[in-house]
mmCIF file of C-alpha atoms in Angstrom:
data_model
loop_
_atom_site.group_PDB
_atom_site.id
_atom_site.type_symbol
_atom_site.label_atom_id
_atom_site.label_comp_id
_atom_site.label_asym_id
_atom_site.label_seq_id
_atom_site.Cartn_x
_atom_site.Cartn_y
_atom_site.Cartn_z
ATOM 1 C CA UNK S 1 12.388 14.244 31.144
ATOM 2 C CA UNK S 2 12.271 11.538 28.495
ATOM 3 C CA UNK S 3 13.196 13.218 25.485
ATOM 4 C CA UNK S 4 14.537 12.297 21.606
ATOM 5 C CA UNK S 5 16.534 14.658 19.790
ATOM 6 C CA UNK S 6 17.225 14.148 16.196
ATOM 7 C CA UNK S 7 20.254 15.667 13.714
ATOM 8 C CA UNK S 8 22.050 15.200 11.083
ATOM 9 C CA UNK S 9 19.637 16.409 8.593
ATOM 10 C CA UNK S 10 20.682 18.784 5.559
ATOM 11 C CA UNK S 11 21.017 19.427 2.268
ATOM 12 C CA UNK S 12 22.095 17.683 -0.136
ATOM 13 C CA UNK S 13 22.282 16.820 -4.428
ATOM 14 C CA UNK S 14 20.272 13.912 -5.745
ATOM 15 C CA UNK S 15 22.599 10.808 -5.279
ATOM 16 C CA UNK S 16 24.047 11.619 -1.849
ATOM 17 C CA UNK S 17 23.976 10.428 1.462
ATOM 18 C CA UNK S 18 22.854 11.959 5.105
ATOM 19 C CA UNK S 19 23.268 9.952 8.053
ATOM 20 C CA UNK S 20 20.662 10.817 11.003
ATOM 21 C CA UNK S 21 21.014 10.248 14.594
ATOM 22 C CA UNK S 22 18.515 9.774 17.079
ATOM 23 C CA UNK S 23 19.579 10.215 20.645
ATOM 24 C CA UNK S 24 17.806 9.342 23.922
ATOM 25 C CA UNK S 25 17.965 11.468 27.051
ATOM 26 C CA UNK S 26 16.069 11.172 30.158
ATOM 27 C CA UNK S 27 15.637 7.475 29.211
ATOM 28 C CA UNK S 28 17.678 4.565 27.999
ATOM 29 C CA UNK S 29 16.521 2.757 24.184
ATOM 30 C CA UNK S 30 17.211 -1.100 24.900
ATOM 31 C CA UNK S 31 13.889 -1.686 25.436
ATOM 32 C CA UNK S 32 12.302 0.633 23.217
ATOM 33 C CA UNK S 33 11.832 -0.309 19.234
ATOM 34 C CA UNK S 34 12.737 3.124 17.422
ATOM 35 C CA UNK S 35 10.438 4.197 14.075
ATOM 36 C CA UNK S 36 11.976 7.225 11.611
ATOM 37 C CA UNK S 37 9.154 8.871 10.201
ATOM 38 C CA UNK S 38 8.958 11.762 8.039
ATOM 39 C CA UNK S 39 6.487 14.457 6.608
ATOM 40 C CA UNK S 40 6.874 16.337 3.733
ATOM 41 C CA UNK S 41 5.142 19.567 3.208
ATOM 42 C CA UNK S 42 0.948 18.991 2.704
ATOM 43 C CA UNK S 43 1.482 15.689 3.244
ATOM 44 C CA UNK S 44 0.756 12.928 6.243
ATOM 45 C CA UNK S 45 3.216 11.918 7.791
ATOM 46 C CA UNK S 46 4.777 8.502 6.868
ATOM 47 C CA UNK S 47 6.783 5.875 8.034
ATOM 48 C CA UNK S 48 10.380 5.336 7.026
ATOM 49 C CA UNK S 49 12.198 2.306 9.010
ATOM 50 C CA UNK S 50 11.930 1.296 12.392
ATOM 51 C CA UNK S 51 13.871 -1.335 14.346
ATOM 52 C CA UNK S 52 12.912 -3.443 17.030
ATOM 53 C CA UNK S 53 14.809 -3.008 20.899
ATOM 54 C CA UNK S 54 17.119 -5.349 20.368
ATOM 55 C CA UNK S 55 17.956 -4.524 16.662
ATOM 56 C CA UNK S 56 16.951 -8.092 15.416
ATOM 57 C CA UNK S 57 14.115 -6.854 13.169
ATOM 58 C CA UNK S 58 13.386 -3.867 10.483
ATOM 59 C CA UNK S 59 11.134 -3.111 7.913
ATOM 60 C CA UNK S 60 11.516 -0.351 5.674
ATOM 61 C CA UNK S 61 8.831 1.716 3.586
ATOM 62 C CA UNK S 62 9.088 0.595 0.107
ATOM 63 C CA UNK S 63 10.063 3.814 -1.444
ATOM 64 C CA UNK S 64 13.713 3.560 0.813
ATOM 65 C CA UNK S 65 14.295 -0.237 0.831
ATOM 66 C CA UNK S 66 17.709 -0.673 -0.520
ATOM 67 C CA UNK S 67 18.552 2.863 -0.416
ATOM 68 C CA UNK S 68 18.091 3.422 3.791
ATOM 69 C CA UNK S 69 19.560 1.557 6.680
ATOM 70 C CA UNK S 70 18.677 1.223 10.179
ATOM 71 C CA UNK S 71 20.653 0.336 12.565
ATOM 72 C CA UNK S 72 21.258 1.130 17.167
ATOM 73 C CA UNK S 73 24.275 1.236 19.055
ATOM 74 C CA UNK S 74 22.477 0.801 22.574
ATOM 75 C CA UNK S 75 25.383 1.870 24.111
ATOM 76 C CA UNK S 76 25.495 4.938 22.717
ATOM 77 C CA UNK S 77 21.558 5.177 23.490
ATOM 78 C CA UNK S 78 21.411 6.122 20.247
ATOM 79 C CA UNK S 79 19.788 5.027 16.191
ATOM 80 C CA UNK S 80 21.047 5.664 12.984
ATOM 81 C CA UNK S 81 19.332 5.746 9.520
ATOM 82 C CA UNK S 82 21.487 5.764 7.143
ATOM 83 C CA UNK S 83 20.107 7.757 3.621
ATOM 84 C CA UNK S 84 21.950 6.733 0.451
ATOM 85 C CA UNK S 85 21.210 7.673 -3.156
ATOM 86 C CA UNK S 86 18.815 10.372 -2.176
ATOM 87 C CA UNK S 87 15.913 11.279 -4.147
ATOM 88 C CA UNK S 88 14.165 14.644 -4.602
ATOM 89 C CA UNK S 89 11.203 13.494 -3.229
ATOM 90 C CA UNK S 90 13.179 12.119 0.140
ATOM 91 C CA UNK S 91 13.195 16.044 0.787
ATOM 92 C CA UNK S 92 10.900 16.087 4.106
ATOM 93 C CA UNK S 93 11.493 16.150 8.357
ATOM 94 C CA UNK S 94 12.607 13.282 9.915
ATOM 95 C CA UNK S 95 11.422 12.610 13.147
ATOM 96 C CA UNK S 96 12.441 9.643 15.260
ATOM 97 C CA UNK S 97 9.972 8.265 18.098
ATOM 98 C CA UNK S 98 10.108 5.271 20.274
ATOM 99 C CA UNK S 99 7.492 2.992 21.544
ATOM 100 C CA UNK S 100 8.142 0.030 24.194
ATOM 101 C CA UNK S 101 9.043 -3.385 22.527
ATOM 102 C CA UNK S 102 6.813 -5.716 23.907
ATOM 103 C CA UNK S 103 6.026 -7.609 20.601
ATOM 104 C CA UNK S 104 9.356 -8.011 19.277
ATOM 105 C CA UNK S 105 8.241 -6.427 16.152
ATOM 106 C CA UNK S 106 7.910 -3.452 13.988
ATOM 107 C CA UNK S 107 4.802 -1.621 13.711
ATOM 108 C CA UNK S 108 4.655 1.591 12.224
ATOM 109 C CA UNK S 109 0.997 2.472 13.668
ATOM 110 C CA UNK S 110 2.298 2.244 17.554
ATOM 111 C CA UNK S 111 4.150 5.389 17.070
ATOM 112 C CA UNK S 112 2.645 8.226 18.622
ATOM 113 C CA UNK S 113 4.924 10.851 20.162
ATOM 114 C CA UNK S 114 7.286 13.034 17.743
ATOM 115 C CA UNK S 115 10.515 15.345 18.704
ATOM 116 C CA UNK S 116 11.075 18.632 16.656
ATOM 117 C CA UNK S 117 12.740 16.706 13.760
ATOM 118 C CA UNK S 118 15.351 17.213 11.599
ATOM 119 C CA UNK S 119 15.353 18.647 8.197
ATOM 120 C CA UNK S 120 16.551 17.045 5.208
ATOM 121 C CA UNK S 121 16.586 18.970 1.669
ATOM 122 C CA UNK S 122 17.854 16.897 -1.433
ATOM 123 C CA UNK S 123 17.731 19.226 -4.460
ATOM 124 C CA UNK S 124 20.238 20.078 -7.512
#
């Protein structure tokens, strides 16, 4: 079974850092590129970073762009975003999805399959 599983999430004070992980099981990520995605509560869900299979391309939603980094250790079958200077309105769930890299690029809208998620809380 092809699965994701996301962690790392939690709380945290306006200014810190989280570090998610999205691992692969089932399946291995070389040739997938990987999109975080989040949705905070009554709103759509939106996308966050995502970087292409072989980790030479990523794009960033501009409310994280020099704040987040993605990055994949495909040996590890697994994908990072690291969350620094964290915001209040960062609090959502992160979900991680993968689609197959056949364009060597990032687009957010050929996402389409979501894991459970993991929640992150930033709040004073």
């Amino acid at each position: 079974q092809l699965q994701l599983v996301e962690s790392g999430g939690g709380s945290v004070q306006p200014g810190g850092s989280l570090r998610l992980s999205c691992a692969a099981s089932g399946f291995t990520l070389d040739r997938y590129a990987i999109g975080w995605f989040r949705q905070a509560p009554g709103k759509e869900r939106e996308g966050v970073s995502c970087i292409t299979s072989s980790g030479g391309s990523t794009i960033y939603a501009d409310s994280v762009k020099g704040r987040f980094a993605i990055s994949r250790d495909n040996v590890k079958n697994t994908v990072y975003l690291q969350m620094s200077s964290l915001k209040p309105e960062d609090t959502a769930l992160y979900y991680c999805s993968a689609v197959l890299d056949v364009m060597g690029r990032c687009l957010f809208e050929l996402f389409g399959s979501w894991g459970q998620g993991t929640q992150v809380t930033v709040s004073s």
